[in-house]
């Protein structure tokens, strides 16, 4: 587990957000406040809200695209507190409450080591625990909504702490009430303080729900495998797609999957495209397939060439080392519009856009 913060610290000046995002893009913020405990987070956010000043709560910066002009407000950067994880368990289940600033993959690694089942397929995802319920983070057949019991937040509108049971979180495909209920242009109404998970205990994974992962593990879809083997397999698959952070690999200078997989009526799915029927009768198809078949292959670069698709995965839009945010957005627009012209489907960005738009 990372070294915990010992308290709030404040920086002023021209600290660029590029140093705090996985895309390595974004201009300066007016002020940085580093906060660890829930009390520090609430105090920092509340002070800015009461002053009517813009505030951005920043975790790992892995799902964020910041304008070249930066952010004219205060960034509250989360770090792990002194006591980041609380555990209650019996022979069958573990109830684990985790502070918002804990790195997500550190939790996954501990879960596998401790025999907490249900997030092993979410290995290698960057960012912090507090960000995961906002986006209902998911990969390789798992979503955090499957194991979240409750989420404790600071309600910026009512200025009080609230704990939401999982059923009240509004979880959907890459969304939640924490994403859709806004407070201002920079942030949501709810600032996540901690997340409580309820895990079955064991050494065997949850049922493997993703065909590529099942093939890698040599099991049937719906089968199981040792959780440690699932974690290892997922890390290998993600690394092969440039989805495990590596400072020396520009394919990882990204926000992960830039577009969500579109959900459309069945008749709109192009012939040959992957399709996954949803409970309401709609179909989820593959954004990566649409991008590739619209003429944007792995490694495609736009304009100056400073931004381009990953050479390993068409869903990752990457900074090739000297890109600006506008370079990246120009690439995103070109791909979005190209897919719309070819297939009549408009792709939607997954990362949060701060001070900029498509």
Short mmCIF file of C-alpha atoms in Angstrom, two decimals:
data_model
loop_
_atom_site.label_atom_id
_atom_site.label_comp_id
_atom_site.label_asym_id
_atom_site.label_seq_id
_atom_site.Cartn_x
_atom_site.Cartn_y
_atom_site.Cartn_z
CA UNK A 1 0.00 0.00 0.00
CA UNK A 2 1.36 3.50 -0.80
CA UNK A 3 2.68 5.68 1.98
CA UNK A 4 -0.24 7.58 3.51
CA UNK A 5 -0.46 11.34 3.57
CA UNK A 6 -0.03 13.03 6.91
CA UNK A 7 -2.36 15.95 6.24
CA UNK A 8 -3.52 18.67 3.89
CA UNK A 9 -0.94 20.68 1.98
CA UNK A 10 -1.48 23.63 -0.32
CA UNK A 11 0.49 24.60 -3.42
CA UNK A 12 0.02 27.76 -5.45
CA UNK A 13 1.50 28.72 -8.77
CA UNK A 14 1.55 27.11 -12.19
CA UNK A 15 1.54 23.39 -11.42
CA UNK A 16 0.37 21.90 -14.73
CA UNK A 17 -2.33 19.26 -14.68
CA UNK A 18 -0.33 17.43 -17.35
CA UNK A 19 1.83 16.17 -14.49
CA UNK A 20 -1.24 14.64 -12.83
CA UNK A 21 -3.05 12.92 -15.72
CA UNK A 22 -2.20 9.70 -17.55
CA UNK A 23 -2.58 11.51 -20.88
CA UNK A 24 0.09 13.98 -19.69
CA UNK A 25 -2.06 16.81 -20.99
CA UNK A 26 -3.55 19.91 -19.39
CA UNK A 27 -2.53 23.42 -18.42
CA UNK A 28 -1.97 24.89 -14.97
CA UNK A 29 -4.34 25.01 -12.04
CA UNK A 30 -4.55 28.06 -9.83
CA UNK A 31 -4.06 26.03 -6.65
CA UNK A 32 -3.51 22.46 -5.48
CA UNK A 33 -4.76 21.13 -2.15
CA UNK A 34 -3.65 17.63 -1.22
CA UNK A 35 -6.11 15.87 1.07
CA UNK A 36 -6.10 12.38 2.58
CA UNK A 37 -8.78 11.87 5.23
CA UNK A 38 -12.47 12.33 4.56
CA UNK A 39 -12.40 15.30 6.94
CA UNK A 40 -9.67 16.96 4.89
CA UNK A 41 -11.50 16.28 1.63
CA UNK A 42 -14.77 17.72 2.95
CA UNK A 43 -13.05 20.78 4.41
CA UNK A 44 -11.25 21.53 1.15
CA UNK A 45 -14.31 21.08 -1.08
CA UNK A 46 -16.66 22.90 1.28
CA UNK A 47 -14.36 25.92 1.57
CA UNK A 48 -14.23 26.36 -2.20
CA UNK A 49 -17.98 25.84 -2.61
CA UNK A 50 -18.77 28.38 0.09
CA UNK A 51 -16.46 30.85 -1.65
CA UNK A 52 -18.19 30.17 -4.97
CA UNK A 53 -14.89 29.06 -6.48
CA UNK A 54 -14.43 26.21 -8.99
CA UNK A 55 -13.05 23.00 -7.51
CA UNK A 56 -11.87 19.76 -9.10
CA UNK A 57 -11.44 16.60 -7.03
CA UNK A 58 -8.57 14.65 -8.61
CA UNK A 59 -7.74 11.00 -8.08
CA UNK A 60 -5.33 9.26 -10.44
CA UNK A 61 -6.11 11.49 -13.43
CA UNK A 62 -6.66 8.42 -15.59
CA UNK A 63 -10.12 9.36 -16.88
CA UNK A 64 -9.61 13.07 -17.42
CA UNK A 65 -8.91 15.33 -20.41
CA UNK A 66 -7.93 18.85 -19.31
CA UNK A 67 -7.88 21.90 -21.58
CA UNK A 68 -4.56 23.40 -22.61
CA UNK A 69 -5.63 26.55 -20.76
CA UNK A 70 -5.76 24.55 -17.54
CA UNK A 71 -8.20 25.00 -14.68
CA UNK A 72 -9.08 28.36 -13.15
CA UNK A 73 -9.78 26.98 -9.70
CA UNK A 74 -8.60 24.69 -6.92
CA UNK A 75 -7.63 21.06 -7.47
CA UNK A 76 -8.17 18.81 -4.46
CA UNK A 77 -5.76 15.94 -5.07
CA UNK A 78 -6.56 12.76 -3.13
CA UNK A 79 -3.95 10.68 -1.31
CA UNK A 80 -4.41 7.63 0.98
CA UNK A 81 -5.03 8.43 4.66
CA UNK A 82 -3.19 6.80 7.54
CA UNK A 83 -5.87 4.09 7.90
CA UNK A 84 -7.03 3.52 4.31
CA UNK A 85 -8.81 0.13 4.59
CA UNK A 86 -11.16 -1.31 7.23
CA UNK A 87 -12.10 -4.98 7.10
CA UNK A 88 -14.84 -7.03 8.74
CA UNK A 89 -15.07 -10.64 7.69
CA UNK A 90 -16.32 -14.08 8.52
CA UNK A 91 -15.79 -17.41 6.79
CA UNK A 92 -18.13 -16.52 3.92
CA UNK A 93 -17.78 -12.81 3.22
CA UNK A 94 -15.54 -9.79 3.72
CA UNK A 95 -16.93 -6.27 4.10
CA UNK A 96 -14.15 -3.89 3.13
CA UNK A 97 -14.34 -0.09 3.38
CA UNK A 98 -11.68 1.71 1.36
CA UNK A 99 -10.74 5.40 1.36
CA UNK A 100 -11.27 7.30 -1.88
CA UNK A 101 -7.56 8.09 -2.36
CA UNK A 102 -6.33 4.47 -2.38
CA UNK A 103 -4.94 3.39 -5.78
CA UNK A 104 -7.42 0.98 -7.34
CA UNK A 105 -4.96 -1.71 -8.39
CA UNK A 106 -3.45 -1.79 -4.90
CA UNK A 107 -6.90 -2.81 -3.65
CA UNK A 108 -7.25 -5.47 -6.37
CA UNK A 109 -3.85 -6.93 -5.50
CA UNK A 110 -4.77 -7.10 -1.82
CA UNK A 111 -8.18 -8.61 -2.62
CA UNK A 112 -6.56 -11.45 -4.55
CA UNK A 113 -3.99 -11.99 -1.80
CA UNK A 114 -6.66 -11.98 0.93
CA UNK A 115 -9.17 -14.16 -0.93
CA UNK A 116 -11.75 -11.42 -1.55
CA UNK A 117 -13.48 -12.45 -4.77
CA UNK A 118 -15.10 -10.30 -7.43
CA UNK A 119 -12.65 -7.66 -8.68
CA UNK A 120 -9.77 -9.83 -9.95
CA UNK A 121 -10.73 -9.13 -13.59
CA UNK A 122 -10.42 -5.40 -12.88
CA UNK A 123 -6.66 -5.68 -12.40
CA UNK A 124 -4.33 -3.10 -13.89
CA UNK A 125 -6.87 -0.29 -14.12
CA UNK A 126 -5.26 3.02 -13.12
CA UNK A 127 -6.88 5.60 -10.87
CA UNK A 128 -8.23 5.60 -7.35
CA UNK A 129 -10.95 3.70 -5.52
CA UNK A 130 -13.08 6.84 -5.19
CA UNK A 131 -13.35 7.17 -8.97
CA UNK A 132 -14.57 3.64 -9.59
CA UNK A 133 -18.25 4.02 -8.58
CA UNK A 134 -18.53 7.30 -10.52
CA UNK A 135 -17.87 5.56 -13.84
CA UNK A 136 -19.01 2.13 -12.66
CA UNK A 137 -15.61 0.96 -13.82
CA UNK A 138 -15.67 -2.34 -15.66
CA UNK A 139 -13.50 -4.61 -17.78
CA UNK A 140 -13.27 -8.26 -18.83
CA UNK A 141 -16.79 -9.06 -17.72
CA UNK A 142 -16.74 -7.44 -14.28
CA UNK A 143 -18.03 -4.11 -12.98
CA UNK A 144 -17.46 -2.58 -9.56
CA UNK A 145 -21.23 -2.36 -9.12
CA UNK A 146 -21.23 -6.15 -8.69
CA UNK A 147 -19.31 -5.93 -5.40
CA UNK A 148 -20.10 -2.43 -4.06
CA UNK A 149 -22.29 -2.47 -0.96
CA UNK A 150 -22.42 1.29 -0.36
CA UNK A 151 -20.72 4.58 -1.17
CA UNK A 152 -20.17 7.41 1.33
CA UNK A 153 -20.14 10.87 -0.21
CA UNK A 154 -20.12 14.56 0.59
CA UNK A 155 -23.25 16.08 -0.95
CA UNK A 156 -22.04 19.46 -2.18
CA UNK A 157 -25.57 20.78 -2.71
CA UNK A 158 -26.98 19.87 0.71
CA UNK A 159 -23.57 20.16 2.41
CA UNK A 160 -23.80 16.96 4.39
CA UNK A 161 -22.44 13.43 4.31
CA UNK A 162 -24.65 10.74 2.77
CA UNK A 163 -24.20 6.99 2.44
CA UNK A 164 -25.86 5.45 -0.61
CA UNK A 165 -26.67 1.75 -0.71
CA UNK A 166 -25.67 0.13 -4.00
CA UNK A 167 -29.30 0.02 -5.15
CA UNK A 168 -29.48 3.81 -4.83
CA UNK A 169 -26.30 4.56 -6.79
CA UNK A 170 -27.94 4.50 -10.21
CA UNK A 171 -25.35 2.14 -11.65
CA UNK A 172 -25.47 1.48 -15.37
CA UNK A 173 -23.02 0.86 -18.18
CA UNK A 174 -20.12 3.20 -17.37
CA UNK A 175 -22.37 5.51 -15.40
CA UNK A 176 -23.92 6.23 -12.00
CA UNK A 177 -25.72 9.01 -10.18
CA UNK A 178 -22.27 10.27 -9.15
CA UNK A 179 -21.50 10.91 -12.82
CA UNK A 180 -24.85 12.27 -13.98
CA UNK A 181 -25.77 14.53 -11.03
CA UNK A 182 -23.66 17.65 -11.51
CA UNK A 183 -22.81 20.46 -9.13
CA UNK A 184 -20.95 22.66 -11.59
CA UNK A 185 -18.98 22.37 -14.82
CA UNK A 186 -15.94 21.01 -13.00
CA UNK A 187 -17.46 18.42 -10.73
CA UNK A 188 -20.34 16.25 -9.66
CA UNK A 189 -22.75 16.90 -6.86
CA UNK A 190 -21.31 14.04 -4.82
CA UNK A 191 -17.65 13.81 -3.74
CA UNK A 192 -16.83 10.19 -2.91
CA UNK A 193 -15.18 9.77 0.50
CA UNK A 194 -15.02 5.98 0.75
CA UNK A 195 -16.47 2.86 -0.85
CA UNK A 196 -17.64 -0.26 0.98
CA UNK A 197 -17.38 -3.57 -0.87
CA UNK A 198 -18.87 -6.93 0.05
CA UNK A 199 -16.80 -9.78 -1.31
CA UNK A 200 -17.36 -13.53 -1.19
CA UNK A 201 -14.29 -15.19 0.29
CA UNK A 202 -12.29 -17.83 -1.55
CA UNK A 203 -9.39 -18.48 -3.87
CA UNK A 204 -11.48 -19.17 -6.98
CA UNK A 205 -12.59 -16.30 -9.19
CA UNK A 206 -16.08 -15.11 -9.90
CA UNK A 207 -17.50 -16.63 -13.12
CA UNK A 208 -15.46 -15.45 -16.09
CA UNK A 209 -17.81 -13.46 -18.28
CA UNK A 210 -15.53 -12.29 -21.11
CA UNK A 211 -14.68 -14.56 -24.02
CA UNK A 212 -11.12 -13.31 -24.59
CA UNK A 213 -10.25 -13.80 -20.93
CA UNK A 214 -11.90 -17.23 -20.87
CA UNK A 215 -9.80 -18.32 -23.87
CA UNK A 216 -6.63 -17.06 -22.19
CA UNK A 217 -7.46 -19.05 -19.07
CA UNK A 218 -8.59 -22.10 -21.08
CA UNK A 219 -12.01 -22.16 -19.42
CA UNK A 220 -15.54 -21.81 -20.75
CA UNK A 221 -17.36 -18.48 -20.47
CA UNK A 222 -19.08 -18.72 -17.11
CA UNK A 223 -16.38 -20.97 -15.73
CA UNK A 224 -13.95 -20.10 -12.96
CA UNK A 225 -10.20 -20.17 -12.33
CA UNK A 226 -7.87 -19.36 -9.45
CA UNK A 227 -8.25 -15.64 -8.78
CA UNK A 228 -4.48 -15.12 -8.91
CA UNK A 229 -4.41 -16.65 -12.40
CA UNK A 230 -7.24 -14.37 -13.51
CA UNK A 231 -5.34 -11.32 -12.26
CA UNK A 232 -2.17 -12.43 -14.05
CA UNK A 233 -4.05 -13.10 -17.27
CA UNK A 234 -5.81 -9.74 -17.19
CA UNK A 235 -2.56 -7.88 -16.55
CA UNK A 236 -1.05 -9.67 -19.54
CA UNK A 237 -4.00 -8.86 -21.79
CA UNK A 238 -4.01 -5.22 -20.71
CA UNK A 239 -0.27 -4.87 -21.21
CA UNK A 240 -0.60 -6.28 -24.71
CA UNK A 241 -3.10 -3.52 -25.48
CA UNK A 242 -1.04 -0.73 -23.92
CA UNK A 243 -3.47 -0.47 -21.02
CA UNK A 244 -0.96 -0.85 -18.18
CA UNK A 245 0.85 2.39 -17.40
CA UNK A 246 4.46 2.53 -18.59
CA UNK A 247 6.21 5.93 -18.69
CA UNK A 248 8.43 4.76 -21.55
CA UNK A 249 5.56 3.54 -23.76
CA UNK A 250 3.54 6.27 -25.49
CA UNK A 251 0.78 3.74 -26.16
CA UNK A 252 0.00 4.02 -22.44
CA UNK A 253 -0.13 7.84 -22.50
CA UNK A 254 -3.90 7.66 -22.74
CA UNK A 255 -7.13 7.78 -20.78
CA UNK A 256 -7.76 4.11 -21.50
CA UNK A 257 -10.75 3.49 -23.74
CA UNK A 258 -11.68 6.91 -25.08
CA UNK A 259 -15.13 5.95 -26.38
CA UNK A 260 -17.78 3.81 -24.74
CA UNK A 261 -19.22 0.82 -26.56
CA UNK A 262 -22.47 2.13 -28.10
CA UNK A 263 -25.82 0.60 -27.18
CA UNK A 264 -28.24 0.73 -30.11
CA UNK A 265 -31.34 -0.91 -31.54
CA UNK A 266 -30.53 -4.32 -33.06
CA UNK A 267 -31.18 -3.21 -36.64
CA UNK A 268 -28.49 -0.53 -36.36
CA UNK A 269 -25.65 -2.94 -35.66
CA UNK A 270 -23.49 -3.22 -38.80
CA UNK A 271 -23.13 -6.63 -40.40
CA UNK A 272 -20.20 -8.48 -38.89
CA UNK A 273 -19.91 -6.24 -35.83
CA UNK A 274 -19.88 -7.86 -32.38
CA UNK A 275 -23.24 -7.65 -30.65
CA UNK A 276 -24.26 -8.29 -27.07
CA UNK A 277 -27.99 -8.25 -26.36
CA UNK A 278 -29.03 -6.15 -23.34
CA UNK A 279 -31.93 -6.89 -20.97
CA UNK A 280 -34.08 -4.16 -22.56
CA UNK A 281 -33.72 -5.61 -26.06
CA UNK A 282 -31.06 -3.18 -27.26
CA UNK A 283 -27.63 -4.36 -28.37
CA UNK A 284 -24.18 -3.28 -27.25
CA UNK A 285 -21.61 -3.30 -30.04
CA UNK A 286 -17.87 -2.68 -30.15
CA UNK A 287 -16.54 0.86 -30.49
CA UNK A 288 -13.13 -0.59 -31.39
CA UNK A 289 -14.66 -2.57 -34.28
CA UNK A 290 -16.49 0.52 -35.56
CA UNK A 291 -13.35 2.63 -35.42
CA UNK A 292 -11.25 0.04 -37.23
CA UNK A 293 -13.87 -0.60 -39.92
CA UNK A 294 -14.37 3.13 -40.47
CA UNK A 295 -10.78 3.30 -41.67
CA UNK A 296 -8.90 4.19 -38.49
CA UNK A 297 -6.36 1.45 -37.88
CA UNK A 298 -4.04 0.98 -34.92
CA UNK A 299 -1.35 3.66 -35.01
CA UNK A 300 -3.46 6.12 -37.04
CA UNK A 301 -2.35 9.71 -36.53
CA UNK A 302 -4.12 12.94 -37.33
CA UNK A 303 -2.82 16.33 -38.43
CA UNK A 304 0.51 17.04 -36.78
CA UNK A 305 0.91 13.40 -35.75
CA UNK A 306 1.42 14.42 -32.13
CA UNK A 307 -1.73 12.50 -31.17
CA UNK A 308 -2.71 9.12 -32.52
CA UNK A 309 -4.41 5.84 -31.91
CA UNK A 310 -2.42 3.36 -29.88
CA UNK A 311 -0.41 0.94 -31.99
CA UNK A 312 -1.91 -1.81 -29.83
CA UNK A 313 -5.60 -0.89 -29.47
CA UNK A 314 -7.90 1.32 -31.52
CA UNK A 315 -9.92 2.48 -28.50
CA UNK A 316 -6.98 4.28 -26.89
CA UNK A 317 -6.29 7.82 -28.12
CA UNK A 318 -2.73 8.63 -27.14
CA UNK A 319 -0.28 11.48 -26.65
CA UNK A 320 2.72 10.50 -28.75
CA UNK A 321 4.99 12.62 -26.57
CA UNK A 322 4.44 16.25 -27.56
CA UNK A 323 0.69 16.53 -28.09
CA UNK A 324 -1.58 19.28 -26.86
CA UNK A 325 -5.09 18.67 -25.63
CA UNK A 326 -6.40 20.25 -28.82
CA UNK A 327 -4.34 17.75 -30.86
CA UNK A 328 -6.05 14.92 -29.00
CA UNK A 329 -9.51 16.42 -29.36
CA UNK A 330 -8.98 16.96 -33.10
CA UNK A 331 -8.18 13.25 -33.40
CA UNK A 332 -11.25 12.34 -31.32
CA UNK A 333 -13.51 14.50 -33.50
CA UNK A 334 -12.12 12.98 -36.68
CA UNK A 335 -12.74 9.45 -35.44
CA UNK A 336 -16.19 10.23 -34.01
CA UNK A 337 -17.30 11.92 -37.23
CA UNK A 338 -15.79 9.21 -39.42
CA UNK A 339 -17.66 6.47 -37.57
CA UNK A 340 -20.89 8.49 -37.74
CA UNK A 341 -20.54 8.94 -41.51
CA UNK A 342 -19.74 5.27 -42.09
CA UNK A 343 -22.21 3.60 -39.72
CA UNK A 344 -24.67 6.27 -38.53
CA UNK A 345 -23.59 5.69 -34.90
CA UNK A 346 -22.20 8.57 -32.83
CA UNK A 347 -19.52 7.51 -30.37
CA UNK A 348 -19.54 9.09 -26.91
CA UNK A 349 -16.37 9.92 -24.99
CA UNK A 350 -15.75 7.98 -21.78
CA UNK A 351 -13.25 10.30 -20.02
CA UNK A 352 -14.40 13.53 -18.41
CA UNK A 353 -13.61 16.65 -20.43
CA UNK A 354 -12.57 19.62 -18.28
CA UNK A 355 -12.62 23.06 -19.92
CA UNK A 356 -12.89 21.53 -23.38
CA UNK A 357 -15.39 19.64 -25.48
CA UNK A 358 -15.80 17.56 -28.62
#
